[in-house]
Amino acid sequence: MSFLGVSDAAEQLGVSTRRVQQLVASGVLRQVARGLVDETSVERFATVRRGSRRAWSEATAWGAVAILSGAGAEWMGERQRSRLRARLRELSSVELVERARERAVVTRYRAHSSAGKYLLAELVHPVDVAGRLGLADTNDIDGYLSVDDVAGVVSRHGLIRDEDGHVTLRATTMSLDLVRDLSGRGVLLAAMDLAESLDIRERRAGLDALDRALEDFHG
């Protein structure tokens, strides 16, 4: 594990030390010791938040996923959906990733090699994403679950918090039936997840897929 001092993290992100402290307090950046921040968490923050655009609410972020996936986003009012469609016509893939980042709270862990299939059974995750996006298969585990289930899943599978770990849990308050439906409608949701990756090939594959989705949406 590598780490940065608060002032170094602030310089790398182009923000104040007070802002870094706020991000640590909110759990966005991970503090490893007093005055020290996990460097990988800083890199992930910088990757997703390229500009100063505010994130959408969780409901709006999922609305964007639904609209671009061809679903109805019925939990939003018609006026809200209309405004969101107009915004989506103006966004690039990078901007979309930044805007929709709060659709889930993302935490990463390391796990025993035997936990894989049992852990996957408790998560909502897309199938054959690597093949559909031209990537090689990996042993990484990445999926959605309810915010109320995180503690139980972590405990049952002996997960250990690690920003460089191969298990990614995305906790949301949205219905998992909805997430499962959107996950099965194509690669849009998986592409948004990959576009947040620190791996250059994964991020590029995600952004390329989002570019295609936005082009199709623009008509």
Tab-separated table of C-alpha atoms in Angstrom:
chain	number	residue	atom	x	y	z
A	1	MET	CA	0.000	0.000	0.000
A	2	SER	CA	1.290	3.451	-0.899
A	3	PHE	CA	0.110	6.637	0.733
A	4	LEU	CA	0.253	10.406	0.487
A	5	GLY	CA	0.312	13.184	3.024
A	6	VAL	CA	-2.800	15.351	3.083
A	7	SER	CA	-0.977	18.294	1.474
A	8	ASP	CA	0.441	16.054	-1.282
A	9	ALA	CA	-3.013	14.609	-1.950
A	10	ALA	CA	-4.435	18.128	-2.136
A	11	GLU	CA	-1.753	19.165	-4.627
A	12	GLN	CA	-2.347	16.091	-6.776
A	13	LEU	CA	-6.109	16.717	-6.853
A	14	GLY	CA	-5.856	20.486	-7.205
A	15	VAL	CA	-7.959	21.128	-4.102
A	16	SER	CA	-7.385	22.533	-0.621
A	17	THR	CA	-6.167	20.431	2.296
A	18	ARG	CA	-9.488	21.173	3.969
A	19	ARG	CA	-11.280	19.622	0.974
A	20	VAL	CA	-9.100	16.507	1.293
A	21	GLN	CA	-10.007	16.296	4.978
A	22	GLN	CA	-13.694	16.554	4.037
A	23	LEU	CA	-13.293	13.760	1.491
A	24	VAL	CA	-11.618	11.588	4.118
A	25	ALA	CA	-14.394	12.304	6.610
A	26	SER	CA	-17.049	11.336	4.052
A	27	GLY	CA	-15.241	8.108	3.183
A	28	VAL	CA	-14.459	9.080	-0.412
A	29	LEU	CA	-10.736	9.046	0.336
A	30	ARG	CA	-9.370	6.395	2.658
A	31	GLN	CA	-7.220	7.465	5.582
A	32	VAL	CA	-4.537	4.901	6.470
A	33	ALA	CA	-3.064	6.839	9.422
A	34	ARG	CA	-3.303	10.293	10.885
A	35	GLY	CA	-2.365	12.736	8.130
A	36	LEU	CA	-1.902	9.979	5.530
A	37	VAL	CA	-4.262	9.024	2.696
A	38	ASP	CA	-4.291	5.845	0.597
A	39	GLU	CA	-2.794	6.862	-2.749
A	40	THR	CA	-4.992	4.516	-4.785
A	41	SER	CA	-8.130	6.120	-3.367
A	42	VAL	CA	-6.764	9.506	-4.489
A	43	GLU	CA	-6.123	8.124	-7.985
A	44	ARG	CA	-9.642	6.717	-8.184
A	45	PHE	CA	-11.125	10.024	-7.083
A	46	ALA	CA	-9.130	11.853	-9.762
A	47	THR	CA	-10.146	9.350	-12.444
A	48	VAL	CA	-13.889	9.744	-11.952
A	49	ARG	CA	-13.991	13.414	-11.037
A	50	ARG	CA	-12.149	15.066	-13.923
A	51	GLY	CA	-13.947	18.410	-13.695
A	52	SER	CA	-15.964	20.486	-11.260
A	53	ARG	CA	-19.368	19.104	-12.262
A	54	ARG	CA	-21.605	18.121	-9.376
A	55	ALA	CA	-22.822	14.556	-9.257
A	56	TRP	CA	-26.462	13.776	-9.877
A	57	SER	CA	-28.549	12.324	-7.088
A	58	GLU	CA	-28.695	8.548	-6.937
A	59	ALA	CA	-32.201	8.506	-8.437
A	60	THR	CA	-31.173	10.762	-11.335
A	61	ALA	CA	-28.013	8.752	-11.991
A	62	TRP	CA	-30.054	5.560	-12.268
A	63	GLY	CA	-32.501	7.450	-14.446
A	64	ALA	CA	-29.661	8.192	-16.869
A	65	VAL	CA	-28.658	4.520	-16.906
A	66	ALA	CA	-32.275	3.536	-17.549
A	67	ILE	CA	-32.860	6.042	-20.365
A	68	LEU	CA	-29.644	5.121	-22.154
A	69	SER	CA	-30.477	1.421	-21.712
A	70	GLY	CA	-33.916	1.861	-23.269
A	71	ALA	CA	-35.871	1.591	-19.996
A	72	GLY	CA	-38.526	3.935	-18.682
A	73	ALA	CA	-37.130	5.417	-15.436
A	74	GLU	CA	-40.683	5.392	-14.034
A	75	TRP	CA	-39.561	6.577	-10.582
A	76	MET	CA	-38.906	10.014	-12.107
A	77	GLY	CA	-41.600	12.473	-13.126
A	78	GLU	CA	-42.106	13.194	-16.817
A	79	ARG	CA	-40.663	16.689	-16.458
A	80	GLN	CA	-37.574	15.293	-14.715
A	81	ARG	CA	-37.117	12.691	-17.430
A	82	SER	CA	-37.439	15.342	-20.124
A	83	ARG	CA	-34.773	17.524	-18.495
A	84	LEU	CA	-32.497	14.539	-18.050
A	85	ARG	CA	-32.849	13.516	-21.696
A	86	ALA	CA	-31.864	17.065	-22.695
A	87	ARG	CA	-28.790	16.903	-20.454
A	88	LEU	CA	-27.761	13.541	-21.839
A	89	ARG	CA	-27.754	14.979	-25.350
A	90	GLU	CA	-25.093	17.479	-24.249
A	91	LEU	CA	-22.747	15.184	-22.312
A	92	SER	CA	-19.587	13.377	-23.352
A	93	SER	CA	-18.854	9.915	-21.979
A	94	VAL	CA	-16.352	11.328	-19.472
A	95	GLU	CA	-18.905	13.861	-18.251
A	96	LEU	CA	-21.547	11.141	-17.959
A	97	VAL	CA	-19.280	9.039	-15.754
A	98	GLU	CA	-18.601	12.020	-13.533
A	99	ARG	CA	-22.263	13.003	-13.260
A	100	ALA	CA	-23.515	9.469	-12.533
A	101	ARG	CA	-20.828	8.528	-10.009
A	102	GLU	CA	-23.163	8.532	-7.006
A	103	ARG	CA	-25.450	5.778	-8.306
A	104	ALA	CA	-23.703	3.608	-5.716
A	105	VAL	CA	-21.184	3.776	-2.888
A	106	VAL	CA	-18.130	1.871	-4.103
A	107	THR	CA	-15.771	0.008	-1.773
A	108	ARG	CA	-13.015	-2.450	-2.616
A	109	TYR	CA	-11.771	-5.471	-0.722
A	110	ARG	CA	-9.507	-8.471	-0.914
A	111	ALA	CA	-10.944	-11.929	-0.363
A	112	HIS	CA	-9.858	-15.539	-0.085
A	113	SER	CA	-9.671	-17.234	-3.472
A	114	SER	CA	-12.425	-19.663	-2.452
A	115	ALA	CA	-14.957	-16.861	-1.894
A	116	GLY	CA	-15.504	-16.125	-5.581
A	117	LYS	CA	-18.590	-18.060	-6.702
A	118	TYR	CA	-20.308	-17.744	-3.323
A	119	LEU	CA	-19.756	-13.992	-3.252
A	120	LEU	CA	-20.967	-13.542	-6.836
A	121	ALA	CA	-24.205	-15.299	-5.916
A	122	GLU	CA	-25.034	-12.427	-3.563
A	123	LEU	CA	-24.357	-9.660	-6.094
A	124	VAL	CA	-26.115	-8.281	-9.150
A	125	HIS	CA	-23.553	-8.304	-11.933
A	126	PRO	CA	-23.569	-8.315	-15.746
A	127	VAL	CA	-22.678	-11.513	-17.578
A	128	ASP	CA	-19.932	-11.867	-20.214
A	129	VAL	CA	-18.976	-8.211	-20.103
A	130	ALA	CA	-15.363	-8.891	-21.042
A	131	GLY	CA	-16.352	-10.753	-24.197
A	132	ARG	CA	-18.847	-8.123	-25.289
A	133	LEU	CA	-16.404	-5.266	-24.751
A	134	GLY	CA	-13.314	-6.943	-26.170
A	135	LEU	CA	-11.515	-7.480	-22.874
A	136	ALA	CA	-9.833	-10.550	-21.441
A	137	ASP	CA	-11.613	-12.396	-18.631
A	138	THR	CA	-10.315	-11.766	-15.113
A	139	ASN	CA	-10.954	-13.162	-11.650
A	140	ASP	CA	-12.145	-9.777	-10.420
A	141	ILE	CA	-15.537	-9.660	-8.692
A	142	ASP	CA	-17.619	-6.538	-9.275
A	143	GLY	CA	-21.297	-6.202	-8.489
A	144	TYR	CA	-24.186	-4.315	-6.915
A	145	LEU	CA	-25.957	-4.997	-3.644
A	146	SER	CA	-28.265	-3.200	-1.247
A	147	VAL	CA	-26.667	-0.768	1.187
A	148	ASP	CA	-28.338	-2.761	3.967
A	149	ASP	CA	-26.513	-5.950	2.935
A	150	VAL	CA	-22.933	-4.694	2.811
A	151	ALA	CA	-21.970	-5.448	6.407
A	152	GLY	CA	-23.381	-8.975	6.206
A	153	VAL	CA	-21.638	-9.770	2.909
A	154	VAL	CA	-18.323	-8.439	4.205
A	155	SER	CA	-18.635	-10.513	7.373
A	156	ARG	CA	-19.808	-13.757	5.725
A	157	HIS	CA	-17.031	-13.766	3.158
A	158	GLY	CA	-14.240	-12.431	5.345
A	159	LEU	CA	-13.604	-9.445	3.104
A	160	ILE	CA	-10.783	-7.080	4.038
A	161	ARG	CA	-10.896	-3.440	2.921
A	162	ASP	CA	-8.196	-2.850	0.326
A	163	GLU	CA	-8.232	-0.183	-2.401
A	164	ASP	CA	-6.117	-2.491	-4.571
A	165	GLY	CA	-8.299	-5.546	-3.907
A	166	HIS	CA	-10.062	-7.545	-6.608
A	167	VAL	CA	-13.553	-7.378	-5.063
A	168	THR	CA	-15.659	-4.291	-5.790
A	169	LEU	CA	-18.957	-3.823	-3.956
A	170	ARG	CA	-21.338	-1.172	-5.285
A	171	ALA	CA	-23.966	-0.413	-2.653
A	172	THR	CA	-27.186	1.260	-3.744
A	173	THR	CA	-30.577	2.113	-2.283
A	174	MET	CA	-32.286	1.506	-5.633
A	175	SER	CA	-34.266	-1.704	-6.136
A	176	LEU	CA	-31.971	-4.581	-7.018
A	177	ASP	CA	-34.670	-5.869	-9.359
A	178	LEU	CA	-34.248	-2.616	-11.276
A	179	VAL	CA	-30.456	-2.938	-11.251
A	180	ARG	CA	-30.748	-6.532	-12.443
A	181	ASP	CA	-33.065	-5.491	-15.271
A	182	LEU	CA	-30.742	-2.690	-16.399
A	183	SER	CA	-27.726	-4.961	-16.136
A	184	GLY	CA	-29.382	-7.395	-18.510
A	185	ARG	CA	-30.335	-4.783	-21.122
A	186	GLY	CA	-26.846	-4.511	-22.638
A	187	VAL	CA	-23.416	-3.286	-21.662
A	188	LEU	CA	-24.317	0.269	-20.606
A	189	LEU	CA	-24.155	-0.271	-16.844
A	190	ALA	CA	-21.040	-2.429	-17.073
A	191	ALA	CA	-19.428	0.201	-19.299
A	192	MET	CA	-20.083	2.891	-16.686
A	193	ASP	CA	-18.432	0.708	-14.058
A	194	LEU	CA	-15.411	0.006	-16.285
A	195	ALA	CA	-15.048	3.689	-17.137
A	196	GLU	CA	-14.170	4.269	-13.466
A	197	SER	CA	-11.297	1.756	-13.589
A	198	LEU	CA	-7.650	2.673	-13.084
A	199	ASP	CA	-6.762	0.078	-15.723
A	200	ILE	CA	-6.281	2.013	-18.973
A	201	ARG	CA	-7.686	-0.719	-21.237
A	202	GLU	CA	-10.766	-1.228	-19.066
A	203	ARG	CA	-11.424	2.490	-18.806
A	204	ARG	CA	-11.027	2.947	-22.561
A	205	ALA	CA	-13.371	0.039	-23.309
A	206	GLY	CA	-15.964	1.510	-20.953
A	207	LEU	CA	-15.721	5.013	-22.387
A	208	ASP	CA	-15.863	3.716	-25.976
A	209	ALA	CA	-19.055	1.786	-25.175
A	210	LEU	CA	-20.557	4.883	-23.559
A	211	ASP	CA	-19.614	6.960	-26.600
A	212	ARG	CA	-21.533	4.511	-28.791
A	213	ALA	CA	-24.540	4.581	-26.453
A	214	LEU	CA	-24.614	8.380	-26.441
A	215	GLU	CA	-24.282	8.511	-30.221
A	216	ASP	CA	-27.215	6.126	-30.563
A	217	PHE	CA	-29.210	8.236	-28.106
A	218	HIS	CA	-28.432	11.423	-30.009
A	219	GLY	CA	-29.660	9.736	-33.181
